[in-house]
mmCIF file of C-alpha atoms in Angstrom:
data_model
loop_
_atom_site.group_PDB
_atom_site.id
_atom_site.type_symbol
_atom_site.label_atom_id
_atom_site.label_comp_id
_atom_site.label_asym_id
_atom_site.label_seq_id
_atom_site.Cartn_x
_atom_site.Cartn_y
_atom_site.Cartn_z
ATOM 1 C CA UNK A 1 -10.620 26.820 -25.209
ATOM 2 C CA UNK A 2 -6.960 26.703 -24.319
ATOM 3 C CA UNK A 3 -5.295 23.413 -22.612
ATOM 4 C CA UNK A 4 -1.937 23.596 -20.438
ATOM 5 C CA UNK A 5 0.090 20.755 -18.763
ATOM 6 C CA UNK A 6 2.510 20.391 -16.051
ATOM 7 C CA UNK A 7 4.502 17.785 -14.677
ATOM 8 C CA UNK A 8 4.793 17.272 -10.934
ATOM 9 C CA UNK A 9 6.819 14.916 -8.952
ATOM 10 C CA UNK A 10 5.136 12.672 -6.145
ATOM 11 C CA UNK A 11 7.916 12.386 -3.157
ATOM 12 C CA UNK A 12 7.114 9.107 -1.353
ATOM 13 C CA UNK A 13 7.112 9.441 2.935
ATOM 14 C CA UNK A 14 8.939 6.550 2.836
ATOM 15 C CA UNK A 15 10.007 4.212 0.148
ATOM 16 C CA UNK A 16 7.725 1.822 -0.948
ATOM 17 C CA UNK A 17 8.215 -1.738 -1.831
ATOM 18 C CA UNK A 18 6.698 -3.870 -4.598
ATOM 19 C CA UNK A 19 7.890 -7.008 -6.355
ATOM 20 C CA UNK A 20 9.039 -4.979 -9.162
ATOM 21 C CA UNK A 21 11.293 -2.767 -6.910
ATOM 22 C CA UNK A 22 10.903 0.651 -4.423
ATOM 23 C CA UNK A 23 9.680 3.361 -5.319
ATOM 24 C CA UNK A 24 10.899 6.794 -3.967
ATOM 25 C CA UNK A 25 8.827 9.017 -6.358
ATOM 26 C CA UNK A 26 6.423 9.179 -8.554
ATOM 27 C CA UNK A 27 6.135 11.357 -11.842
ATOM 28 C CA UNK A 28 2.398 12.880 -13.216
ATOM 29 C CA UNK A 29 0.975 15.245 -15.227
ATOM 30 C CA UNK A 30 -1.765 17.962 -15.072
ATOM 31 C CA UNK A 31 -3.846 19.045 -17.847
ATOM 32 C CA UNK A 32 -5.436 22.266 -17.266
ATOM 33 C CA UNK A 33 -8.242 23.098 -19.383
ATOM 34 C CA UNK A 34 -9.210 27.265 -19.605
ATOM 35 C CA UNK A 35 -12.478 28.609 -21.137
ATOM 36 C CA UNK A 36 -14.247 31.542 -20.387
ATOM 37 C CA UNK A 37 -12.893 32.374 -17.158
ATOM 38 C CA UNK A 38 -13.821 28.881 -16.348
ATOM 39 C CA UNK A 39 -10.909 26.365 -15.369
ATOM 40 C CA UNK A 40 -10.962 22.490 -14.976
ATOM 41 C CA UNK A 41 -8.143 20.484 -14.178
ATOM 42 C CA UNK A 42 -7.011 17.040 -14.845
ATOM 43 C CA UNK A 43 -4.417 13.988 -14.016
ATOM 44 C CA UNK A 44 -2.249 11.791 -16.133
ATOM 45 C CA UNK A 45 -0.794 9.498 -14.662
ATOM 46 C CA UNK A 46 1.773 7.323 -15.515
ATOM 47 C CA UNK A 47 3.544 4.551 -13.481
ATOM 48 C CA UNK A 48 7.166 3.724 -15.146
ATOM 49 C CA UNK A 49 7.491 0.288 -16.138
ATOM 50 C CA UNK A 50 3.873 -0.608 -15.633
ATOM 51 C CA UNK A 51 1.666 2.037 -17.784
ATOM 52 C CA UNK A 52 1.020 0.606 -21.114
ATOM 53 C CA UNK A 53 1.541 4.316 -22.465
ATOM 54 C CA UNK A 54 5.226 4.781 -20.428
ATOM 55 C CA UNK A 55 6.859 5.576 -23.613
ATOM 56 C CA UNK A 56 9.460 8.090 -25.255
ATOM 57 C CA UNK A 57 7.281 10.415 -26.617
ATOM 58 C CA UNK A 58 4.837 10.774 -23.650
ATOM 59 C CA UNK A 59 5.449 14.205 -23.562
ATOM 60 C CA UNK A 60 5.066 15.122 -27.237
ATOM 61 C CA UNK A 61 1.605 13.359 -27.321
ATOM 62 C CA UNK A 62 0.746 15.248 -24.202
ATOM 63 C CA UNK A 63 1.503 18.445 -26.163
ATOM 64 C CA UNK A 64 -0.289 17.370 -28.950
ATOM 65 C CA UNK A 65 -3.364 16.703 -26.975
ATOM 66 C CA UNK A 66 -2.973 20.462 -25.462
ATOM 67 C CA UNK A 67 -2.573 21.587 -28.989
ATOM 68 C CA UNK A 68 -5.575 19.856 -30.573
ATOM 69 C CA UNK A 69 -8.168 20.411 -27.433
ATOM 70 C CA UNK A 70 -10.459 21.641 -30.118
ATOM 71 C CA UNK A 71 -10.976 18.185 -31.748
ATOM 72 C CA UNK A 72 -13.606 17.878 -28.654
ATOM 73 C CA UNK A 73 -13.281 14.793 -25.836
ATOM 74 C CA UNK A 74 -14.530 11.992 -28.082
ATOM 75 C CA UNK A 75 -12.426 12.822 -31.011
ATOM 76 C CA UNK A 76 -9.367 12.884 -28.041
ATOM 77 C CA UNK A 77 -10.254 9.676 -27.030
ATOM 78 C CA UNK A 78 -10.708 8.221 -30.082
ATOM 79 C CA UNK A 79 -6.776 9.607 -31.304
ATOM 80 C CA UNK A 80 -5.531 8.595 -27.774
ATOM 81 C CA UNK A 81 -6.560 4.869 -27.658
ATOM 82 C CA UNK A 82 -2.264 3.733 -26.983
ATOM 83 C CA UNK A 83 -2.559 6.288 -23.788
ATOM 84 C CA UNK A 84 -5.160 5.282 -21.501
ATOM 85 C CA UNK A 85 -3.581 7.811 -18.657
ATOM 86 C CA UNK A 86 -3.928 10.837 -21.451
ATOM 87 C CA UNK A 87 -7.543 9.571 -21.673
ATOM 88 C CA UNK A 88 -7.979 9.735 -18.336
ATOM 89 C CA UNK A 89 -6.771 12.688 -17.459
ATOM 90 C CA UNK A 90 -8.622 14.924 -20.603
ATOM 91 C CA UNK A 91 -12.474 12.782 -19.093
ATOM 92 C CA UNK A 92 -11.167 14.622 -15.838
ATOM 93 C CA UNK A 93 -10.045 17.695 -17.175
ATOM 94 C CA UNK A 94 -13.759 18.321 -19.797
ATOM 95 C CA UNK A 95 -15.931 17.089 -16.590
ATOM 96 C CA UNK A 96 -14.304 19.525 -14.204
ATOM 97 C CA UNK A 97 -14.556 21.955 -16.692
ATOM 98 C CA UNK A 98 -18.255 22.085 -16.830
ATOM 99 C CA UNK A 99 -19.214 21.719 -13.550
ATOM 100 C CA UNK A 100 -19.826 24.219 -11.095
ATOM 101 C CA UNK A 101 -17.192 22.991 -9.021
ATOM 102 C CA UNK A 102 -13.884 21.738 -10.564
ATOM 103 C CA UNK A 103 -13.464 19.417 -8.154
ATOM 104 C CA UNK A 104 -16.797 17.999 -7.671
ATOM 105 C CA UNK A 105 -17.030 15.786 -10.376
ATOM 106 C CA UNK A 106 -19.527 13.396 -9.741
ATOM 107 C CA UNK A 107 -21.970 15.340 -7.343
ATOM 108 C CA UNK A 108 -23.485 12.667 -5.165
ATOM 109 C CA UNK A 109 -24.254 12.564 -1.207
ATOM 110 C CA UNK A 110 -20.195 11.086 -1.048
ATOM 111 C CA UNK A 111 -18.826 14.601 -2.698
ATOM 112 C CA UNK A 112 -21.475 16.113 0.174
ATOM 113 C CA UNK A 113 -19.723 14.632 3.131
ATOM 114 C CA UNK A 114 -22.991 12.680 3.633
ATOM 115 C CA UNK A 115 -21.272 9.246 2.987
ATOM 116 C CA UNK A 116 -18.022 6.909 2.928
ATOM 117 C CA UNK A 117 -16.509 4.545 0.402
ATOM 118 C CA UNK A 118 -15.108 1.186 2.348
ATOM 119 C CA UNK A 119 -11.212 0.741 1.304
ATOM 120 C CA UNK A 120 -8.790 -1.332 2.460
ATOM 121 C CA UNK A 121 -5.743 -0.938 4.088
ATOM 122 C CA UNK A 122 -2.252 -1.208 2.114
ATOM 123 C CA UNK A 123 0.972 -3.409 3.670
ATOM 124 C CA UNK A 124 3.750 -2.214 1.402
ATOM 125 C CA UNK A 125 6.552 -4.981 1.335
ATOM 126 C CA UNK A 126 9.457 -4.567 3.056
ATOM 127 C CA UNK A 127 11.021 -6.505 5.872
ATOM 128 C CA UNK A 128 9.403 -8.366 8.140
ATOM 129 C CA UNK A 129 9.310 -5.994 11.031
ATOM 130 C CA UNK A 130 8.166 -3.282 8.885
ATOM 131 C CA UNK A 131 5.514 -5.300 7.380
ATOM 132 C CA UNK A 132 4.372 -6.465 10.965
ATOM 133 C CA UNK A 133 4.658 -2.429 11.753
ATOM 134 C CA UNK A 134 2.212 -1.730 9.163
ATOM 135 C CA UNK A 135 -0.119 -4.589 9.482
ATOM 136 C CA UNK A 136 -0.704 -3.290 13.703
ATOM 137 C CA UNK A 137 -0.835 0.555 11.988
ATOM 138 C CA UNK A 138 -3.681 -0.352 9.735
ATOM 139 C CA UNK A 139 -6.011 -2.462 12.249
ATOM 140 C CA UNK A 140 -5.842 0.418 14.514
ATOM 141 C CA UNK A 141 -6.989 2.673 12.517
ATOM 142 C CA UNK A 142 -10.370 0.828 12.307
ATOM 143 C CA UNK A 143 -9.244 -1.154 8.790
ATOM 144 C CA UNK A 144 -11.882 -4.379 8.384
ATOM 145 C CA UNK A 145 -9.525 -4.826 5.073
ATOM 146 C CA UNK A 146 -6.120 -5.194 4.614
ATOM 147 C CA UNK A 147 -4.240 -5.980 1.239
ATOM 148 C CA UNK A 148 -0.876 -7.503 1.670
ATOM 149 C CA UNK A 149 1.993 -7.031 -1.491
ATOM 150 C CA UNK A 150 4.113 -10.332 -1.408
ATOM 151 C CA UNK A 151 6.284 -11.615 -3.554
ATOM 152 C CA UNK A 152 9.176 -9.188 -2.497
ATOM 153 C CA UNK A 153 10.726 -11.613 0.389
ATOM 154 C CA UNK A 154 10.749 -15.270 0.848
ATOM 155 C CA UNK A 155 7.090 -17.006 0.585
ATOM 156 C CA UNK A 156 7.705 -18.780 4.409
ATOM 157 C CA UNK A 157 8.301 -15.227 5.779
ATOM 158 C CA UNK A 158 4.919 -13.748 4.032
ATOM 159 C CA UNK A 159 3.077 -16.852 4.628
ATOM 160 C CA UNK A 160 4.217 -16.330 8.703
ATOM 161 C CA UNK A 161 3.005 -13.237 8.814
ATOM 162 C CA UNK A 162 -0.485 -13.808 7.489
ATOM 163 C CA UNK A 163 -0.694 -16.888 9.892
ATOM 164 C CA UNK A 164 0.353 -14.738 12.862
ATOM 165 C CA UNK A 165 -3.065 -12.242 11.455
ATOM 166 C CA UNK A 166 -5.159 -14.914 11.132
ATOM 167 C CA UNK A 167 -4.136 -16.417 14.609
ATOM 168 C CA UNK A 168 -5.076 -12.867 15.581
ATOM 169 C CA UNK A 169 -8.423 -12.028 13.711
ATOM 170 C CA UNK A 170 -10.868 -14.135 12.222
ATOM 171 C CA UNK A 171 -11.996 -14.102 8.468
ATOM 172 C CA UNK A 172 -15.123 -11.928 10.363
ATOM 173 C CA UNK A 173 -12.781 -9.658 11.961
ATOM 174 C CA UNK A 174 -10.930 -8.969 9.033
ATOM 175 C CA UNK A 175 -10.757 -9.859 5.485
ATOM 176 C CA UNK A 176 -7.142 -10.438 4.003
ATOM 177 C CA UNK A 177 -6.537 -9.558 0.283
ATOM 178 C CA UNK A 178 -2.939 -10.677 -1.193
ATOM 179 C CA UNK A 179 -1.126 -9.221 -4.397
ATOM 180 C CA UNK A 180 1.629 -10.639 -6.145
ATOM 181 C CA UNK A 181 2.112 -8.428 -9.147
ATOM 182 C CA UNK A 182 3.196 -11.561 -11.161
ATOM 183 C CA UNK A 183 5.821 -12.558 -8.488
ATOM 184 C CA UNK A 184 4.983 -16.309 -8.699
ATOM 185 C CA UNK A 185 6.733 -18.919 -11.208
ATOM 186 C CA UNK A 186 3.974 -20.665 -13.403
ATOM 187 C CA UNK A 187 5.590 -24.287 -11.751
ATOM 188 C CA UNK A 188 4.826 -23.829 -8.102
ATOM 189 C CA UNK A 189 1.724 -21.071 -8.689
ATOM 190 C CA UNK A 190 -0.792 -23.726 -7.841
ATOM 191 C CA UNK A 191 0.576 -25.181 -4.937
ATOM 192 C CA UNK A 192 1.184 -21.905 -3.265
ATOM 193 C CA UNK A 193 -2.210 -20.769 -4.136
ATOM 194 C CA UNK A 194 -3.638 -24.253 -2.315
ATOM 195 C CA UNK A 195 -1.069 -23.225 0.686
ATOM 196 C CA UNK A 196 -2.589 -19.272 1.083
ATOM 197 C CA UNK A 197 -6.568 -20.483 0.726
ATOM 198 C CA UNK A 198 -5.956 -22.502 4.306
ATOM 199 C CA UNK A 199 -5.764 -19.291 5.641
ATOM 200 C CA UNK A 200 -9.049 -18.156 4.932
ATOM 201 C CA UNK A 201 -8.239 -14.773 2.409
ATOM 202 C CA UNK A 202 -10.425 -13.357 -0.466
ATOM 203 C CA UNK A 203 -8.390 -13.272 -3.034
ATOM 204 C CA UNK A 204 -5.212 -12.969 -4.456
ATOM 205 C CA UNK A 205 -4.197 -10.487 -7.771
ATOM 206 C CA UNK A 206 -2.287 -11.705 -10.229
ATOM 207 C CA UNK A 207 -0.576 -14.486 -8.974
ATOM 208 C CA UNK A 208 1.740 -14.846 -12.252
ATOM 209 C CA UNK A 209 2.596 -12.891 -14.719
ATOM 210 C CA UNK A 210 0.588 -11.003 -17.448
ATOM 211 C CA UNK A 211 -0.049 -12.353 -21.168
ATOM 212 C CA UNK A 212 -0.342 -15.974 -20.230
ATOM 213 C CA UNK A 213 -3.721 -16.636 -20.730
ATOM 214 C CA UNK A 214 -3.800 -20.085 -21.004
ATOM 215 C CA UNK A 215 -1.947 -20.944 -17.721
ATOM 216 C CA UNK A 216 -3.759 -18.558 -16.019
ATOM 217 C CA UNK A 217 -7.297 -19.728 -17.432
ATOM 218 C CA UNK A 218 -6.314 -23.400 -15.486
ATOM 219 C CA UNK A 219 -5.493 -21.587 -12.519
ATOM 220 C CA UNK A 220 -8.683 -19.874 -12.335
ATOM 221 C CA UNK A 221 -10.207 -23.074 -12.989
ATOM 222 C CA UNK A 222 -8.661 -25.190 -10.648
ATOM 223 C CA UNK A 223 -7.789 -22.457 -8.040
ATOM 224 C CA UNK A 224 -9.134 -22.925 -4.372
ATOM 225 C CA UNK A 225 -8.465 -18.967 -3.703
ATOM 226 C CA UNK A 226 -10.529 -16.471 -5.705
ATOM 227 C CA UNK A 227 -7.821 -14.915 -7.999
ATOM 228 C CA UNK A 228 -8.159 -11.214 -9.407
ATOM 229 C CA UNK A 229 -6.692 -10.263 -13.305
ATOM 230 C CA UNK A 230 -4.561 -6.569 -12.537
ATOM 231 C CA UNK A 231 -1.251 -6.310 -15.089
ATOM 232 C CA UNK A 232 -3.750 -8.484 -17.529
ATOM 233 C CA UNK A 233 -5.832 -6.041 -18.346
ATOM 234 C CA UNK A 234 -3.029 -3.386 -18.974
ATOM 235 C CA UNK A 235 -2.903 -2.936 -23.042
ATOM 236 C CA UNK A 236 -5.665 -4.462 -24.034
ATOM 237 C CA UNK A 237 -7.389 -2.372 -26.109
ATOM 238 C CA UNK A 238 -10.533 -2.611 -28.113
ATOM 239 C CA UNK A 239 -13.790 -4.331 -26.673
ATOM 240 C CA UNK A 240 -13.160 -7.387 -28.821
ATOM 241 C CA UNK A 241 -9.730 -8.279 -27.055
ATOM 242 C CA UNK A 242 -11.412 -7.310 -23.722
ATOM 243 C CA UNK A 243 -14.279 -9.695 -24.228
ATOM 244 C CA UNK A 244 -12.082 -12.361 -25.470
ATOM 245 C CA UNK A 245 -9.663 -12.153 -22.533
ATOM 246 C CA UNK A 246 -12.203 -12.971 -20.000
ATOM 247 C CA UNK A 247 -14.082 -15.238 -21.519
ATOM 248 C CA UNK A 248 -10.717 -17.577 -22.084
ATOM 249 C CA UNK A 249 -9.346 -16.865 -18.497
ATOM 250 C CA UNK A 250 -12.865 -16.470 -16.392
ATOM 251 C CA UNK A 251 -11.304 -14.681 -13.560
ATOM 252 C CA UNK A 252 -13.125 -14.449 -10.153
ATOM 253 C CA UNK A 253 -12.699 -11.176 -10.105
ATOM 254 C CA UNK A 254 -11.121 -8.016 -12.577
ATOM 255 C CA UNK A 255 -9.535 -5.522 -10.818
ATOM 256 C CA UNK A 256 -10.059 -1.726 -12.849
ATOM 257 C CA UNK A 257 -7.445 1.296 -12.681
ATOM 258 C CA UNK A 258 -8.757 3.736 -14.610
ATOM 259 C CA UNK A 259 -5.277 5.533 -15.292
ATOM 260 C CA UNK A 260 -3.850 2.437 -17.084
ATOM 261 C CA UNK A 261 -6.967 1.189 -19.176
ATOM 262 C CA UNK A 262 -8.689 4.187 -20.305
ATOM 263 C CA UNK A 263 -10.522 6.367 -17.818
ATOM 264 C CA UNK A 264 -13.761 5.933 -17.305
ATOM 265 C CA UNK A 265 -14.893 4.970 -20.523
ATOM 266 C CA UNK A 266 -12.494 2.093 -20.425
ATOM 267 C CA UNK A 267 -13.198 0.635 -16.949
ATOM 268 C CA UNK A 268 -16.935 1.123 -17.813
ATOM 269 C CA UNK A 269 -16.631 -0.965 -21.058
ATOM 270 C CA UNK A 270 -14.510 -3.574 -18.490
ATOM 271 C CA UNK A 271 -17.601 -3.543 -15.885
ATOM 272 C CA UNK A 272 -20.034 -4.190 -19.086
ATOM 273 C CA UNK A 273 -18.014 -6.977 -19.909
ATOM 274 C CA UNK A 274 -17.438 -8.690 -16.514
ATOM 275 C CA UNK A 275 -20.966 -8.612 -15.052
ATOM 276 C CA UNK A 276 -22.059 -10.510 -18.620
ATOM 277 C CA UNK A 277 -19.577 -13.291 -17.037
ATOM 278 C CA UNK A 278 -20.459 -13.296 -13.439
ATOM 279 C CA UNK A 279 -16.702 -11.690 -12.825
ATOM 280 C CA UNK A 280 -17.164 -9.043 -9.900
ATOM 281 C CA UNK A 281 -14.893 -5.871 -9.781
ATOM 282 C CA UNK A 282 -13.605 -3.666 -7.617
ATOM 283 C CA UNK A 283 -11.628 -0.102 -7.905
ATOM 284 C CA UNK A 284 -7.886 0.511 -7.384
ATOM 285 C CA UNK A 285 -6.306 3.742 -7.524
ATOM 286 C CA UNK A 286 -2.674 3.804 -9.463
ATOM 287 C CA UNK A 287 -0.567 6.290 -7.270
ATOM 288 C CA UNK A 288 -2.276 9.207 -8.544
ATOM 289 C CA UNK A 289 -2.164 12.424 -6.596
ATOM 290 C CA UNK A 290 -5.252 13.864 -4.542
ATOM 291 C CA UNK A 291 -6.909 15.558 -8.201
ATOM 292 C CA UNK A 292 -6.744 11.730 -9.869
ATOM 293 C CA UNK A 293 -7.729 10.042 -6.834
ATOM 294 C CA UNK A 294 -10.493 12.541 -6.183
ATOM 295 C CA UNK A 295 -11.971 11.630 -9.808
ATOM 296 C CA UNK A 296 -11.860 8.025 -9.506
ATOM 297 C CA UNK A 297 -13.179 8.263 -5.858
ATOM 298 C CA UNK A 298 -16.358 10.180 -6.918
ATOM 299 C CA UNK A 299 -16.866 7.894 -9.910
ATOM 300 C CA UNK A 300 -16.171 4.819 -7.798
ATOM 301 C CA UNK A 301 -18.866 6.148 -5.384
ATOM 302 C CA UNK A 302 -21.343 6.259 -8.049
ATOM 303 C CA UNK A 303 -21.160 2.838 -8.822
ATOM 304 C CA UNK A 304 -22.450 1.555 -5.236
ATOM 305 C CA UNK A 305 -20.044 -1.323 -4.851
ATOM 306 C CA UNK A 306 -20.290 -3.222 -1.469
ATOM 307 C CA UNK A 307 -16.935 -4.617 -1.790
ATOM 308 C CA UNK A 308 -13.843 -2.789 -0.174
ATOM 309 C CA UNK A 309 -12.060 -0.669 -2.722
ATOM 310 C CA UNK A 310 -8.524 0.436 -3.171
ATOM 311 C CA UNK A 311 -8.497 4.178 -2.484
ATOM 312 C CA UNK A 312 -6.159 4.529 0.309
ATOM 313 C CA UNK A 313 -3.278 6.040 -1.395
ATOM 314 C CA UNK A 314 -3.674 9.625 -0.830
ATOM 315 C CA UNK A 315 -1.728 10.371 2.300
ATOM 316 C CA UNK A 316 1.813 8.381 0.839
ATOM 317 C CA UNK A 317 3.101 11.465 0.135
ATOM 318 C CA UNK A 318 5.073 14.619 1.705
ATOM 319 C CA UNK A 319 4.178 16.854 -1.418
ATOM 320 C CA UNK A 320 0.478 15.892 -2.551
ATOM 321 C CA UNK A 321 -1.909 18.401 -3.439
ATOM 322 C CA UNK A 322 -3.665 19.710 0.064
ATOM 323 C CA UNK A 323 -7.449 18.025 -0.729
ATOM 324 C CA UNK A 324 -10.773 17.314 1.140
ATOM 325 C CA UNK A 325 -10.464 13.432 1.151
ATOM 326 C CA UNK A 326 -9.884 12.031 4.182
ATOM 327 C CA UNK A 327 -9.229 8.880 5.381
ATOM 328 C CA UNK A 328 -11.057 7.700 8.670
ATOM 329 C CA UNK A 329 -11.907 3.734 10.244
ATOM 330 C CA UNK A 330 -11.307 2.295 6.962
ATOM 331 C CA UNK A 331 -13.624 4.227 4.897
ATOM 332 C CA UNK A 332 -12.539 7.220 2.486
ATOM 333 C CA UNK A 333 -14.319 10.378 3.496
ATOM 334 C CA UNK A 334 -14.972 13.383 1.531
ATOM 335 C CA UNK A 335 -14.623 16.982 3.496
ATOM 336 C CA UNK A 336 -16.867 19.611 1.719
ATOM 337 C CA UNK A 337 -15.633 22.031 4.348
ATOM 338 C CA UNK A 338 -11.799 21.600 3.978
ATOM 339 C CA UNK A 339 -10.292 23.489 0.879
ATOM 340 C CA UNK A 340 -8.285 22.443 -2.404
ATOM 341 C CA UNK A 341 -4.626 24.101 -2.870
ATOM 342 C CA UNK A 342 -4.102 23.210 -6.274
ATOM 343 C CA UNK A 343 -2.066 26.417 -8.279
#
């Protein structure tokens, strides 16, 4: 068996706002697996600043994995456990080597065009007349779901512009998710928390930031506004630590990108661990391309969640790999007929 990478550089449509700045690309990598005329592909990826495993010798490791692809998966994993996107990307690359299609991973009736995943729609922040832009884009096109990223402009603004949705639509017509990627101070988190629930949302992901367990245990306790652990579960890495973490904080709900904790073997050791709590889940996508979103679509399929997942992030960019997912009403639709381009 021989294993290749490459690198490949996402180019954003249009910049795209978060509380931890914009982003106007996007670096991953490909693994490419080759055995007996047989080829099965692969995506690591990495978000700078955020990926426990954005270090110096990303690279190197990445060769090394290429270089050792005769150790076997489990061995890989095993090596790999301080680069969950590696991980990920060599589960993709030895599953879409065996099967008869390297893209179907996870044959099921979604990968046969038979059925839909619900997502939800993605506000970007920005200013407030692009945010309102967005918000009118994404009930349009038939979104029952729409996660808002705050934290980036003044709370009064943000909080005006969910008011002005809920004024709009009801909590039947459309449910209203909220992430702060850690934007709020651990003095006024509460209080803004009790301010947001008045207006009816689901939840809200991580309100402050990561590796404050304790503070964020009372907030879950004393919350009135479901809150979801995101940059919390980024580095933690063996089952002990994962158990302990949400047992002390007792989240509502865990929210599980497989590029930044491990694959699939990670997020499935998180689901283990979250339904023994009565914590409930759902599955976000971390800027990956169309081959890494295509993975943790199928597998996301597979696991017959009701709940609106977070799989819209395919068509951000001008340069994404040509693909048969398609988005359509709010749902994320698989296209047997429509081709891969992926060289």
């Amino acid at each position: 068996m021989k294993a290749t990478y490459k690198k490949h550089i996402l180019e954003f449509k249009r910049p795209s706002g978060t509380s931890r700045g914009v982003l106007k690309t996007k670096e991953t990598w490909f693994i490419i697996l080759e055995d007996n005329g047989k080829k099965g592909y692969g995506e690591c990826g990495i978000l700078r600043t955020l990926s426990f495993d954005d270090v110096p010798d990303y690279e190197e490791k990445l060769k090394w994995a290429c270089a050792n692809i005769s150790l076997g998966l489990p061995a890989l994993l095993q090596q790999l456990v301080a680069y969950p996107s590696i991980q990920f990307g060599l589960e993709q690359a030895f599953l879409s080597l065996k099967s008869a299609n390297p893209f179907e991973l996870f044959p099921s009736k979604f990968t046969q065009g038979k059925a839909a995943i619900s997502i939800n729609g993605l506000v970007w922040m920005g200013d407030e007349a692009f945010m309102k832009q967005q918000i009118k884009e994404k009930l349009k096109q038939g979104f029952s779901c729409i996660k808002m990223k705050i934290g980036a402009i003044d709370f009064e603004t943000e909080l005006n512009l969910l008011k002005s949705i809920r004024k709009e639509y009801s909590v039947e017509d459309v449910e209203l998710r909220v992430d702060a990627n850690g934007a709020f101070s651990v003095e006024d988190a509460l209080d803004k928390l009790k301010i947001l629930s008045e207006l009816q949302l689901h939840s809200i992901e991580q309100p402050i930031k990561p590796k404050q367990a304790d503070i964020m245990a009372s907030l879950c306790e004393k919350t009135p506004l479901s809150i979801a652990l995101d940059e919390e579960l980024i580095g933690v890495l063996t089952h002990e630590e994962k158990e302990q973490l949400i047992a002390a904080i007792k989240p509502q709900y865990i929210i599980l990108k497989p590029s930044l904790i491990g694959g699939f073997k990670g997020s499935n050791e998180w689901i283990a661990i979250a339904e023994k709590n009565n914590t409930e889940y759902w599955i976000t996508s971390a800027l990956e391309s169309n081959i890494g979103l295509n993975a943790i679509s199928q597998w996301t399929y597979t696991l017959q969640s009701k709940m609106p997942q977070g799989l819209g992030t395919g068509s951000l960019y001008t340069n994404n790999i040509v693909s048969p997912l398609q988005v359509e009403s709010g749902k994320l639709h698989y296209k047997p007929q429509l081709q891969w381009n992926f060289k």
